PDB file of C-alpha atoms and ligand atoms in Angstrom:
ATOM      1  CA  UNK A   1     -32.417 -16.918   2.594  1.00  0.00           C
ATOM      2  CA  UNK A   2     -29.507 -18.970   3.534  1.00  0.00           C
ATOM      3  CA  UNK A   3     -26.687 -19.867   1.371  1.00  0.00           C
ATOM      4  CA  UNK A   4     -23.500 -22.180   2.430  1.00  0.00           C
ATOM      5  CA  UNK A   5     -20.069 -22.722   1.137  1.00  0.00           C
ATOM      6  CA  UNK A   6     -17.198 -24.739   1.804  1.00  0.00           C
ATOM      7  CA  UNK A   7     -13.835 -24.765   0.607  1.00  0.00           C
ATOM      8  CA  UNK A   8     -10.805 -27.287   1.487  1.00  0.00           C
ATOM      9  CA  UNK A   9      -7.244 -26.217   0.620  1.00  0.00           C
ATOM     10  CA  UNK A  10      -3.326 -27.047   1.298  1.00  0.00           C
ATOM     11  CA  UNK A  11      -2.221 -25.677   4.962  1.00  0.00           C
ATOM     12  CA  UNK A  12       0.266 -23.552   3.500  1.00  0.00           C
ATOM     13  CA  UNK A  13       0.531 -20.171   3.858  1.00  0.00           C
ATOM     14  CA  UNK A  14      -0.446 -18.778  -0.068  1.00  0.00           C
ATOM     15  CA  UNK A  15      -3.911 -20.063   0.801  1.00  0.00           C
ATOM     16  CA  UNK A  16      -4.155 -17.487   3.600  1.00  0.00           C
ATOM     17  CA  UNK A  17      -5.173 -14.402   1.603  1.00  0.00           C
ATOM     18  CA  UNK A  18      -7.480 -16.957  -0.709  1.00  0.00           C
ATOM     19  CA  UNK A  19      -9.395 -17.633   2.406  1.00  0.00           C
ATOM     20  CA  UNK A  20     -10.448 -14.173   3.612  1.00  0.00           C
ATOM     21  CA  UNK A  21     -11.154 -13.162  -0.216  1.00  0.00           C
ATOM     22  CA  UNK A  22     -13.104 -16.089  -0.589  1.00  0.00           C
ATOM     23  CA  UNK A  23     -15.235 -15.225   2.083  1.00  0.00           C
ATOM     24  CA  UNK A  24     -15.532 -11.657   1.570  1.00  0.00           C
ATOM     25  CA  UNK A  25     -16.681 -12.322  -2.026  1.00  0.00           C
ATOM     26  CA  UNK A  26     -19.295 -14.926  -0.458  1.00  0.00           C
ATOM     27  CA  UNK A  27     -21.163 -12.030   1.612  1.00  0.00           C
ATOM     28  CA  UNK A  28     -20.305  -9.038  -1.117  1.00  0.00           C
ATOM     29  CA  UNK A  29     -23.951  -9.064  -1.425  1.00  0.00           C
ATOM     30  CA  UNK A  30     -25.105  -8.114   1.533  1.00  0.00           C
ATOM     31  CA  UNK A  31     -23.275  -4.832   1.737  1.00  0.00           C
ATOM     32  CA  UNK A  32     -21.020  -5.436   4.898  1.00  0.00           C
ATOM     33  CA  UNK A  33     -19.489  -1.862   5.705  1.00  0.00           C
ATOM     34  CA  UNK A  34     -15.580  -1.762   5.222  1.00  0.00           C
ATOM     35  CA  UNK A  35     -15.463  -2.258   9.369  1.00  0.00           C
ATOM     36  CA  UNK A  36     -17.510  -5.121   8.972  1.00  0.00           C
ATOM     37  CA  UNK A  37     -15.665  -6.578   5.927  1.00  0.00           C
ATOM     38  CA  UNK A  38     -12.237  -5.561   7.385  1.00  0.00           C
ATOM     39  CA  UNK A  39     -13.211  -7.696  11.048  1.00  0.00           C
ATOM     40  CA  UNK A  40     -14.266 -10.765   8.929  1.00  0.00           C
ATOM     41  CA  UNK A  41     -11.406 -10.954   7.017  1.00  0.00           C
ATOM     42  CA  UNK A  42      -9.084 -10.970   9.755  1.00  0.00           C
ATOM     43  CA  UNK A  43     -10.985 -13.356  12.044  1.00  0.00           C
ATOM     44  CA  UNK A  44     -10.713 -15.445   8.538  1.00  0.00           C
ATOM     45  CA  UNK A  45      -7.042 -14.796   8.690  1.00  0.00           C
ATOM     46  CA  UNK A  46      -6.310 -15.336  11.945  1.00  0.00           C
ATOM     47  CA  UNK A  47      -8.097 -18.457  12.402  1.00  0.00           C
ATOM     48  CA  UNK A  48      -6.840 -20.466   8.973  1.00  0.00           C
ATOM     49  CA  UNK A  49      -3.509 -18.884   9.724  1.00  0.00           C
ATOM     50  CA  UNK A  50      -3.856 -20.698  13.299  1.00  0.00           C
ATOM     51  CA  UNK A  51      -4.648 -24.203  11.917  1.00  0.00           C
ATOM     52  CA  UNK A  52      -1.496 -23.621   9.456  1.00  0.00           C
ATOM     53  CA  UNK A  53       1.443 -22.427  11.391  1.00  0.00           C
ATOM     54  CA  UNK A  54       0.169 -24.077  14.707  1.00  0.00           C
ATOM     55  CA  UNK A  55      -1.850 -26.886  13.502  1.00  0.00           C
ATOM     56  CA  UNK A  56      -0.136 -28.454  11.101  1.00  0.00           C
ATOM     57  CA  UNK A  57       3.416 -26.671  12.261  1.00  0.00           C
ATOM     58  CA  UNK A  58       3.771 -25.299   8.591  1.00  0.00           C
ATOM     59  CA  UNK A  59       5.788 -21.812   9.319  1.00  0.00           C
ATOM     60  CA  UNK A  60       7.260 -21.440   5.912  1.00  0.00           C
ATOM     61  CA  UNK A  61       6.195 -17.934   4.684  1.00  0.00           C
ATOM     62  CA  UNK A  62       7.834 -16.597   7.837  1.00  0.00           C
ATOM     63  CA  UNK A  63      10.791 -16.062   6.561  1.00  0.00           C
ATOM     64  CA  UNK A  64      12.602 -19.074   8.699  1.00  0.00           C
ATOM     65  CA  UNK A  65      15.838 -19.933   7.538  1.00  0.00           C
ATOM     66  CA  UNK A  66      15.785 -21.661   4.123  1.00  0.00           C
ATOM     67  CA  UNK A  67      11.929 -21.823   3.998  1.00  0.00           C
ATOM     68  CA  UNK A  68      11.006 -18.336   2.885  1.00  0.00           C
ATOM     69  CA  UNK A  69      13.088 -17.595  -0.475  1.00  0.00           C
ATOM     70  CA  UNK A  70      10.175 -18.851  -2.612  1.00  0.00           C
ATOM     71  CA  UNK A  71       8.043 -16.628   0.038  1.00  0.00           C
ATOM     72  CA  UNK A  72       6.145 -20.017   0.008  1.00  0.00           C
ATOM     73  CA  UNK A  73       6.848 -22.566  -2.176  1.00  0.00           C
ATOM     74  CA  UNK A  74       8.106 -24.757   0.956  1.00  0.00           C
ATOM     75  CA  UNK A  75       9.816 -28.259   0.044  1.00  0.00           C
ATOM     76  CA  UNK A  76       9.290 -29.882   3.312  1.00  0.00           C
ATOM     77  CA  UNK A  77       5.859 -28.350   4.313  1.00  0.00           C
ATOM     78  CA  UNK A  78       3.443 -30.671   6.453  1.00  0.00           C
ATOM     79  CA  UNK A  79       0.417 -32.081   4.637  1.00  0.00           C
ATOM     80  CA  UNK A  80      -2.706 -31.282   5.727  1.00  0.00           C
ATOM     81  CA  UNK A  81      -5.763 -29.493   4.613  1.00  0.00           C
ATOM     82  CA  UNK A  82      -7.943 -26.555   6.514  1.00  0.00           C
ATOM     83  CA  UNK A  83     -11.470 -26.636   5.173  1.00  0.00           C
ATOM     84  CA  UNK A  84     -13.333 -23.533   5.602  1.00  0.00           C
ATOM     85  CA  UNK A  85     -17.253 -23.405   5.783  1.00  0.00           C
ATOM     86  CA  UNK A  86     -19.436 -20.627   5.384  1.00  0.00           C
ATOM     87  CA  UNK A  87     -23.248 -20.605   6.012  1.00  0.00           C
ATOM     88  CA  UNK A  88     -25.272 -17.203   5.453  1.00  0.00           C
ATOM     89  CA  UNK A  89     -28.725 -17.413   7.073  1.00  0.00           C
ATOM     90  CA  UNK A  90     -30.180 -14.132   6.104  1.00  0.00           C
ATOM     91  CA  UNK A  91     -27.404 -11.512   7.529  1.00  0.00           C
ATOM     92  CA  UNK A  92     -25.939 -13.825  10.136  1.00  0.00           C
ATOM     93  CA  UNK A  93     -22.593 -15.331   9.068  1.00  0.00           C
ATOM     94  CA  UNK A  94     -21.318 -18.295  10.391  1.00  0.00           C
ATOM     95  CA  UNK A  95     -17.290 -19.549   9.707  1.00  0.00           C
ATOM     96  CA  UNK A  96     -16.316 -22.862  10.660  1.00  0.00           C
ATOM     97  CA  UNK A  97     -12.397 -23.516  10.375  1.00  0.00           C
ATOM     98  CA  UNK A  98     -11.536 -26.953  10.459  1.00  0.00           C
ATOM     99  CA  UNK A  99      -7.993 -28.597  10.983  1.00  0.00           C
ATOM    100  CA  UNK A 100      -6.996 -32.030  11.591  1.00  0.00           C
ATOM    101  CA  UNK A 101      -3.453 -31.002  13.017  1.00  0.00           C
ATOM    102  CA  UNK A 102      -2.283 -31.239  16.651  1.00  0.00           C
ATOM    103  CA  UNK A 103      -5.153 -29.655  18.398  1.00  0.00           C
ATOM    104  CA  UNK A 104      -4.826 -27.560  21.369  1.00  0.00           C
ATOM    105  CA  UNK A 105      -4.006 -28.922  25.187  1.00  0.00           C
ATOM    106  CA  UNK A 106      -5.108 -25.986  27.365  1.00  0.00           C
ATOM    107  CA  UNK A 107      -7.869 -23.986  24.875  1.00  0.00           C
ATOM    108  CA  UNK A 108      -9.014 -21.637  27.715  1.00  0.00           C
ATOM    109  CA  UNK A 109      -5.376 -20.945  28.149  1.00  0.00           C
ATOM    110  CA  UNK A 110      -4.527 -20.468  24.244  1.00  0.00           C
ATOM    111  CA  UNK A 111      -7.187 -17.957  23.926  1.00  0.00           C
ATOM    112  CA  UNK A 112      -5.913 -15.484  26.677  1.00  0.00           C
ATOM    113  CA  UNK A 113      -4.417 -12.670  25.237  1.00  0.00           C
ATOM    114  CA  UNK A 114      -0.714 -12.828  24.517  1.00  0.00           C
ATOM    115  CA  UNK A 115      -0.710 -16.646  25.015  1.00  0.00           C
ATOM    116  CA  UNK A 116       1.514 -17.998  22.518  1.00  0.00           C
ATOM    117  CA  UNK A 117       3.935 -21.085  22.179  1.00  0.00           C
ATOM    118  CA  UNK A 118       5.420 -19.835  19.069  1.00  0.00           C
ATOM    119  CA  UNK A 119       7.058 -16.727  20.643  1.00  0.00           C
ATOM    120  CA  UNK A 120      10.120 -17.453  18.985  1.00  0.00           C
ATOM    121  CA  UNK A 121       8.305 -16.830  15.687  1.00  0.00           C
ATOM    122  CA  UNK A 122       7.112 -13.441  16.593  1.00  0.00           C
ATOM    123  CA  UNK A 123       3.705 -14.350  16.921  1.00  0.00           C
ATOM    124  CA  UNK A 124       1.965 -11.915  19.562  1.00  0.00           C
ATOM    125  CA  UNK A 125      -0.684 -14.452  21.007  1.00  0.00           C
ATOM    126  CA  UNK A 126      -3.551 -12.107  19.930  1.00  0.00           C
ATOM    127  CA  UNK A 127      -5.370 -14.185  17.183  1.00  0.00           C
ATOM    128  CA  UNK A 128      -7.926 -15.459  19.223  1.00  0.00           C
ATOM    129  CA  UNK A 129      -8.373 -12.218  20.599  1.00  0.00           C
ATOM    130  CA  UNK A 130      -9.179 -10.448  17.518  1.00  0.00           C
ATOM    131  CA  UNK A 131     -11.336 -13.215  16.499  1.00  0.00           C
ATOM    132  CA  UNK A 132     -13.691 -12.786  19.782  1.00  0.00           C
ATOM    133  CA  UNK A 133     -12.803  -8.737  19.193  1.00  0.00           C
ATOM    134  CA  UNK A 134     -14.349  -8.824  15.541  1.00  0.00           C
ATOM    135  CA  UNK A 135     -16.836 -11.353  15.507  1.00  0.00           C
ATOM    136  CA  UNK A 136     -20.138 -11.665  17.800  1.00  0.00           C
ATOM    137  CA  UNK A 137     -19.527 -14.705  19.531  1.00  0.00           C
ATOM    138  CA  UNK A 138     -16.715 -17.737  19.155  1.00  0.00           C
ATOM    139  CA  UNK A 139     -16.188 -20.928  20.018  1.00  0.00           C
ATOM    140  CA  UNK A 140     -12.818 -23.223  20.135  1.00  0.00           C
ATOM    141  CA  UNK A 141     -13.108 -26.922  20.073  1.00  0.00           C
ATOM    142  CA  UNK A 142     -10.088 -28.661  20.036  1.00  0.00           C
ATOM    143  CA  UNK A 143      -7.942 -31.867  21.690  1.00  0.00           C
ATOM    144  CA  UNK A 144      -4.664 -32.893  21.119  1.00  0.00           C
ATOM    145  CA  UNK A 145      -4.153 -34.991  18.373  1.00  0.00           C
ATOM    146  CA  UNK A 146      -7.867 -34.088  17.337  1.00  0.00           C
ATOM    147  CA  UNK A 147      -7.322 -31.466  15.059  1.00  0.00           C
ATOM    148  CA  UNK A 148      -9.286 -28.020  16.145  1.00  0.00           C
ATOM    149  CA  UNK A 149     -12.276 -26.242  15.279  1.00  0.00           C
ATOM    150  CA  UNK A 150     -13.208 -22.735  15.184  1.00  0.00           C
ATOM    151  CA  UNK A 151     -17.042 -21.269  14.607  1.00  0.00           C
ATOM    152  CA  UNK A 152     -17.529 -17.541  14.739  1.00  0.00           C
ATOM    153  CA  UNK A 153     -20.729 -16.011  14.132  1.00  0.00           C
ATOM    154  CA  UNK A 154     -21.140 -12.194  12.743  1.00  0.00           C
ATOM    155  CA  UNK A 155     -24.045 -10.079  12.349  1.00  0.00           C
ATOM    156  CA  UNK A 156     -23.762  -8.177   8.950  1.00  0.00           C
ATOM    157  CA  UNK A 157     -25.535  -5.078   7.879  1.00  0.00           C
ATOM    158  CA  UNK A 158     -25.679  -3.716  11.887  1.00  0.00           C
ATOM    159  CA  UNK A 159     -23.106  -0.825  11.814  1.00  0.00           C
ATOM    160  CA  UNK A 160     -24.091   0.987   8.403  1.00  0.00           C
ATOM    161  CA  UNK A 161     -24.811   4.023  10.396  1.00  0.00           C
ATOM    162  CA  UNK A 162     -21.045   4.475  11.501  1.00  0.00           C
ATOM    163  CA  UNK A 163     -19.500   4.980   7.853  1.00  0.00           C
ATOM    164  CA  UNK A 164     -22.134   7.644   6.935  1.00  0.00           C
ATOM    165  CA  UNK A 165     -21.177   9.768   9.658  1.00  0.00           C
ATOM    166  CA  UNK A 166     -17.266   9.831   8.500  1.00  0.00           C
TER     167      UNK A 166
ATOM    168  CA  UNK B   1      -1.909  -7.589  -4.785  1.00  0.00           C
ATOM    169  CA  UNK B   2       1.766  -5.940  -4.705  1.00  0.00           C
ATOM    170  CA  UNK B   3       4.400  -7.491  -3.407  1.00  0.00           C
ATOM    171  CA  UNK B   4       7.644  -6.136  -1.028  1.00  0.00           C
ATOM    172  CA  UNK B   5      10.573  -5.182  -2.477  1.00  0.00           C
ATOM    173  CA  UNK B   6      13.630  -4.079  -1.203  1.00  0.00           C
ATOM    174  CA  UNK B   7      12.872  -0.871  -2.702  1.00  0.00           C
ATOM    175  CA  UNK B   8       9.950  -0.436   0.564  1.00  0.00           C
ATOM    176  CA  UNK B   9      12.844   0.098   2.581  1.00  0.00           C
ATOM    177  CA  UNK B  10      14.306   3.622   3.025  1.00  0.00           C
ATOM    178  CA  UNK B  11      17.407   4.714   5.804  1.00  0.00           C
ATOM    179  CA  UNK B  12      16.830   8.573   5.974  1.00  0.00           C
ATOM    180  CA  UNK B  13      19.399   9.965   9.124  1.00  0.00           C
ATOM    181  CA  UNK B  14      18.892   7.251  11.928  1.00  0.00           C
ATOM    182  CA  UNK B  15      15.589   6.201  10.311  1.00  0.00           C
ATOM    183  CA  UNK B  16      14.741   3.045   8.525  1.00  0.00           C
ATOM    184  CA  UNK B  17      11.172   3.543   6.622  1.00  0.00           C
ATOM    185  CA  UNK B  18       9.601   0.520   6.004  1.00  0.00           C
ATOM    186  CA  UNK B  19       6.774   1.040   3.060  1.00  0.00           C
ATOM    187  CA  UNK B  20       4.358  -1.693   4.328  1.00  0.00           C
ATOM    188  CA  UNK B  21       2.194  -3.396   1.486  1.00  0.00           C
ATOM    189  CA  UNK B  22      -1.443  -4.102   0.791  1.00  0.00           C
ATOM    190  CA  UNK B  23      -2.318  -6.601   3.069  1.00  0.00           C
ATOM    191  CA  UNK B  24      -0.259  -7.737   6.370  1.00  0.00           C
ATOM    192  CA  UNK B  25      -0.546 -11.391   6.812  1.00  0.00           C
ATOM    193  CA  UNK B  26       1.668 -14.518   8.068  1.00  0.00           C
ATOM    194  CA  UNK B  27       2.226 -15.049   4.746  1.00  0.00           C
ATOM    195  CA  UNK B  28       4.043 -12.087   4.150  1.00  0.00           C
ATOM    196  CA  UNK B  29       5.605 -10.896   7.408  1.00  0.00           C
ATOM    197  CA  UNK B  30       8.747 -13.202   7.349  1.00  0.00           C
ATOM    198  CA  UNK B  31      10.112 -11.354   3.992  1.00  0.00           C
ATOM    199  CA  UNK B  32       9.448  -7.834   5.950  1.00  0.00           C
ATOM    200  CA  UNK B  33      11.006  -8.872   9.447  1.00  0.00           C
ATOM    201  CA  UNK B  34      14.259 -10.169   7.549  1.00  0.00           C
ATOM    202  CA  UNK B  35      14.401  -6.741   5.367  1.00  0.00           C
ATOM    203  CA  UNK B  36      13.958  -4.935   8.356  1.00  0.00           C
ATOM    204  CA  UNK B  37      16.462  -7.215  10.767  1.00  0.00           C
ATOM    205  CA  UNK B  38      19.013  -6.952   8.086  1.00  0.00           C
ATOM    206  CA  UNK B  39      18.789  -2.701   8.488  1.00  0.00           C
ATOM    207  CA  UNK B  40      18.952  -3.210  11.913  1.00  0.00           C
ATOM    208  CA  UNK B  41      22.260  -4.314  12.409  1.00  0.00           C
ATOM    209  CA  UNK B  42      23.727  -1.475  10.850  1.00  0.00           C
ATOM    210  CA  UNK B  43      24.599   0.459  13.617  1.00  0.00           C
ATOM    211  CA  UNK B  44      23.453   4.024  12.158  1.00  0.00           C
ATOM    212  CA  UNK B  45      19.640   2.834  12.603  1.00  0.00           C
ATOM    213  CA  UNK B  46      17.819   4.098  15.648  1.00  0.00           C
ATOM    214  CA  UNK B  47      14.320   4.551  14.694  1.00  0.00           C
ATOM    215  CA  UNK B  48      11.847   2.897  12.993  1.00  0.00           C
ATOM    216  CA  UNK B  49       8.645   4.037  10.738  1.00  0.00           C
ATOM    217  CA  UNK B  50       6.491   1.726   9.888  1.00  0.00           C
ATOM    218  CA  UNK B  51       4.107   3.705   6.882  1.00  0.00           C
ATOM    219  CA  UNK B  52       0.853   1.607   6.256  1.00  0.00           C
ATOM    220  CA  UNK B  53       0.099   4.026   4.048  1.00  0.00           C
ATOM    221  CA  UNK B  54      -0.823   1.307   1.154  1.00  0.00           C
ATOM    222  CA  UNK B  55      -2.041  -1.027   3.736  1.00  0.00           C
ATOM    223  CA  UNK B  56      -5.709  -2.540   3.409  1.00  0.00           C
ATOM    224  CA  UNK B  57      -5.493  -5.545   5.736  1.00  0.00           C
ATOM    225  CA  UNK B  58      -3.681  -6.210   8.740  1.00  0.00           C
ATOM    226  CA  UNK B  59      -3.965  -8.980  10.918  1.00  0.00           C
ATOM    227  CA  UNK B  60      -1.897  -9.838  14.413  1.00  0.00           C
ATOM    228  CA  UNK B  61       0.854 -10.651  11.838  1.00  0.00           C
ATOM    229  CA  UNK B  62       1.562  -7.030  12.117  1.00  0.00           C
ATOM    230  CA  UNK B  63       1.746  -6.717  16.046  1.00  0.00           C
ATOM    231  CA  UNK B  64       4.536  -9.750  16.200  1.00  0.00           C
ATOM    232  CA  UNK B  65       6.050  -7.499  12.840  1.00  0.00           C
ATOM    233  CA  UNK B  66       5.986  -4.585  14.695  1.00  0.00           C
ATOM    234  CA  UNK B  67       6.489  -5.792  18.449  1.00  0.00           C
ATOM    235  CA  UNK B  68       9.691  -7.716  17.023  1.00  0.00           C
ATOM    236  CA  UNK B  69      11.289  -4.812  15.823  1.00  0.00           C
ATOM    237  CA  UNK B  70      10.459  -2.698  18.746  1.00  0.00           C
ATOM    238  CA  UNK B  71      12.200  -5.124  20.977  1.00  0.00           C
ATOM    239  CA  UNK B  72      15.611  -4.996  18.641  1.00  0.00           C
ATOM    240  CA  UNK B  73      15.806  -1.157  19.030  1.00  0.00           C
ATOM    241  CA  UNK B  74      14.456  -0.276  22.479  1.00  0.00           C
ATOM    242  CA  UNK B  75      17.321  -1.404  24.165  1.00  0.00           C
ATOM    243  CA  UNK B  76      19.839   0.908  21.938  1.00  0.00           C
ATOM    244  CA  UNK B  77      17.063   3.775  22.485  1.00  0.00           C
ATOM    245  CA  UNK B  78      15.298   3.762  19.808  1.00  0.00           C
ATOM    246  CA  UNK B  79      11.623   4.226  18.732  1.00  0.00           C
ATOM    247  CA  UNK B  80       9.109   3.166  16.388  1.00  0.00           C
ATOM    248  CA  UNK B  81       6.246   5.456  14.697  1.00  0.00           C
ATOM    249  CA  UNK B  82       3.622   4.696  12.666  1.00  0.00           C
ATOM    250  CA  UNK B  83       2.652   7.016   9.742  1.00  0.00           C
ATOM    251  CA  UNK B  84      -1.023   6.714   7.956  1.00  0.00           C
ATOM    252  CA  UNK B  85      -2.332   4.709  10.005  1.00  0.00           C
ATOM    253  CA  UNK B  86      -6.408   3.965   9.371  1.00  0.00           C
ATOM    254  CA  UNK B  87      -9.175   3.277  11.585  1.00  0.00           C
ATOM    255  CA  UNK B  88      -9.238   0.044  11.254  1.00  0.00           C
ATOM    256  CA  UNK B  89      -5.172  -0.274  12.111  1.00  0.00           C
ATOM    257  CA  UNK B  90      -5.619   1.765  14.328  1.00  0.00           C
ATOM    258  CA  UNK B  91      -8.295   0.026  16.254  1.00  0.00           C
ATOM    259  CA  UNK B  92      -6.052  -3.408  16.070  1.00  0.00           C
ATOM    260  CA  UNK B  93      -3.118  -1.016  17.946  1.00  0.00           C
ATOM    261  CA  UNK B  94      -5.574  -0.225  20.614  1.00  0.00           C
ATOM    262  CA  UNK B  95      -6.753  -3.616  21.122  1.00  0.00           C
ATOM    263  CA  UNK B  96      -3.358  -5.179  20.698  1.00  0.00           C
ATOM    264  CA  UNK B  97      -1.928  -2.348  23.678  1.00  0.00           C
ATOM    265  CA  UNK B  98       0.612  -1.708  20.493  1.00  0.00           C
ATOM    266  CA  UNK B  99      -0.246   1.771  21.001  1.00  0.00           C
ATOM    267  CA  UNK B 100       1.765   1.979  24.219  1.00  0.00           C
ATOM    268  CA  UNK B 101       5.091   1.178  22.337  1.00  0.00           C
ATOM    269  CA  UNK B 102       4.122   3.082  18.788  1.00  0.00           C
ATOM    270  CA  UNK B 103       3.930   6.340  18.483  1.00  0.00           C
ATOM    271  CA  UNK B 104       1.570   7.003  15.529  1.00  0.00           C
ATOM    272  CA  UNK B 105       2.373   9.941  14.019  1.00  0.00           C
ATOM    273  CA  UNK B 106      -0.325  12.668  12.003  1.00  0.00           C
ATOM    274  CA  UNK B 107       1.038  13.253   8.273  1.00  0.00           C
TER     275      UNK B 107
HETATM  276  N1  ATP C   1      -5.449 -24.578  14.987  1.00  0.00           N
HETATM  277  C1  ATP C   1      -4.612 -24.698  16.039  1.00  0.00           C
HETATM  278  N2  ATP C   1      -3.954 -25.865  16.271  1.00  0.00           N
HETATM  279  C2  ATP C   1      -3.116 -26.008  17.316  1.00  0.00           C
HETATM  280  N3  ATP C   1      -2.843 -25.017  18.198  1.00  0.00           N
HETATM  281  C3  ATP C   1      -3.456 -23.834  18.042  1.00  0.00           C
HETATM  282  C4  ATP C   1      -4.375 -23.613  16.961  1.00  0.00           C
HETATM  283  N4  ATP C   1      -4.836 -22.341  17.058  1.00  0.00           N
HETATM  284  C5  ATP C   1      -4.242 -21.807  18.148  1.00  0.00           C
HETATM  285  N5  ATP C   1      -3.409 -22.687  18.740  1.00  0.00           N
HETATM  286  C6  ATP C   1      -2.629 -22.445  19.980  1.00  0.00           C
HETATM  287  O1  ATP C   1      -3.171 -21.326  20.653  1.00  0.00           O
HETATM  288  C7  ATP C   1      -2.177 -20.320  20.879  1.00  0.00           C
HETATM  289  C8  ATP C   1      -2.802 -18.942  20.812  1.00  0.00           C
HETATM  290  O2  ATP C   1      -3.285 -18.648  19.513  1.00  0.00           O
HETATM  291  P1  ATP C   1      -3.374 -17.127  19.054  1.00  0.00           P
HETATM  292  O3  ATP C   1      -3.818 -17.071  17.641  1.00  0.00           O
HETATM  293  O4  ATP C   1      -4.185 -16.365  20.051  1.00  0.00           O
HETATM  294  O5  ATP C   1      -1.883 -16.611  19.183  1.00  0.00           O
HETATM  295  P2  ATP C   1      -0.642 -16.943  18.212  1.00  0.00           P
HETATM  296  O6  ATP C   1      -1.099 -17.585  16.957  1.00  0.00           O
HETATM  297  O7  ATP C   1       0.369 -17.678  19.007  1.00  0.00           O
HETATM  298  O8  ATP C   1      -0.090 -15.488  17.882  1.00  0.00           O
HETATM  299  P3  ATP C   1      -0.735 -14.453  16.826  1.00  0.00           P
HETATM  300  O9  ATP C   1      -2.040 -15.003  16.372  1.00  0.00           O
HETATM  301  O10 ATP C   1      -0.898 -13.174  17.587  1.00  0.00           O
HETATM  302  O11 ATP C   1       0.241 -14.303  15.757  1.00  0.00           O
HETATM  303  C9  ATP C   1      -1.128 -20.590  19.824  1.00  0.00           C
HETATM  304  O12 ATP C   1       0.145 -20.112  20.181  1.00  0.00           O
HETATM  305  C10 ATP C   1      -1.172 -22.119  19.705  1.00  0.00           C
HETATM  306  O13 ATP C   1      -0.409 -22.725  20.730  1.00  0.00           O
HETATM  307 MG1   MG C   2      -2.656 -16.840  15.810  1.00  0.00          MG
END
């Protein structure tokens, strides 16, 4: 069986819960365990939250001065769009995130853990890190001024045994 | 999904008890590190509990959250705990080395 979605929406950061719902509903189906559903969604997260607050520089929802008393609703935010692709080939998930923001200089660099260049925002550097963490196997592809990519690949339906024994 | 309120924040003694919400995101943090921040500065704060006793999703949102905090009371002494935390939070602590600066408390 395979099945594929995709989804474009607004880099801002109300999309950012749509994301991860919309792909947990897309693999509902297969019966993901709540470890499995809980690592997609926040490789989901972490990723489309990437491409918004570094990508297209839209940090409104962070509670910057003057951009957060709407919690989002942000005047001046950046336009851009993050599409987000899903393809189910039996039990194997692949996620594509897709921006066309500023891209990434130094990829091997912004993937080790605790790298950031928003430290100032209270980011911890660990996105990527939970992405590799949750998922089976990622990949970055990115230049500056190119806009980035991110494809993660998850096997679903491989820890079932784990939540019968709690 | 519920929202924070000022109402999720609680100063018992030296304490402030931050009722964290469903899901822990980017979107959300800013409203819960400015709550928190403005607690802060009042001087009878030491401690901070962070009770994810609602939460469902957390992403690395929650370590800068967290981490941020952390750094703003250290340096007066004080320490932050973590109350229901689940095995999926907890797991993101471990891999995060969060668990080094929390101390996550049974309840
Ligand atoms: N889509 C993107 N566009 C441009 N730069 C990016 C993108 N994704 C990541 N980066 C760069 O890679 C760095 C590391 O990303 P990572 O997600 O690991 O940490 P972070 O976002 O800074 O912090 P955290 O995710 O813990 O809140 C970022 O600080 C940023 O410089
Ligand atoms: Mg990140």
């Amino acid at each position: 069986m395979r099945n594929e979605m995709e989804i474009i929406f607004d880099a801002l950061s109300d999309n950012e819960g749509f994301a991860r719902v919309a792909v947990a509903a897309f693999i509902t189906h297969l019966n993901p365990t709540m470890e499995e559903m809980a690592d997609i969604k926040t490789a989901v997260s972490e990723a489309v939250t990437n491409s918004i607050i570094h990508g297209y520089e839209n940090l409104c929802g962070y509670g910057r001065p003057g951009g957060q008393d709407e919690g989002s609703a942000c005047e001046k935010a950046n336009p851009g769009k993050v599409k987000l692709r899903c393809v189910l080939e039996k039990n194997i998930l692949h996620i594509e995130v897709t921006d066309s923001g500023k891209g990434i200089e130094d990829v091997e660099r912004a993937m080790e853990p605790l790298y950031t260049t928003k430290p100032e925002l209270e980011r911890s550097g660990m996105g990527f890190a939970f992405m590799e963490a949750f998922m089976d196997e990622l990949e970055v592809e990115s230049a500056p001024g190119q806009g980035t990519t991110v494809r993660m690949i998850k096997k679903i339906g491989v820890g079932g045994w784990i939540e019968h024994q709690c | 999904m519920e929202q924070v309120t000022t109402g999720d924040f609680q100063v018992i003694d030296n304490c402030l008890l931050i009722q964290l919400p469903e899901e822990i995101d980017h979107h959300g943090a800013g409203f819960i590190c400015e709550c928190a921040d403005r607690y802060l500065v009042r001087e009878e704060v030491r401690d901070v509990v962070f009770d994810f006793g609602r939460t469902r999703f957390m992403d690395s949102s929650g370590i800068g959250i967290i981490m941020g905090r952390y750094r703003k009371i250290s340096c007066f002494g004080g320490k932050v705990y973590a109350i229901h935390v689940d095995r999926q939070i907890e797991r993101i602590f471990r891999l995060s080395g969060l668990n080094k600066i929390v101390e996550v408390l049974e309840s």
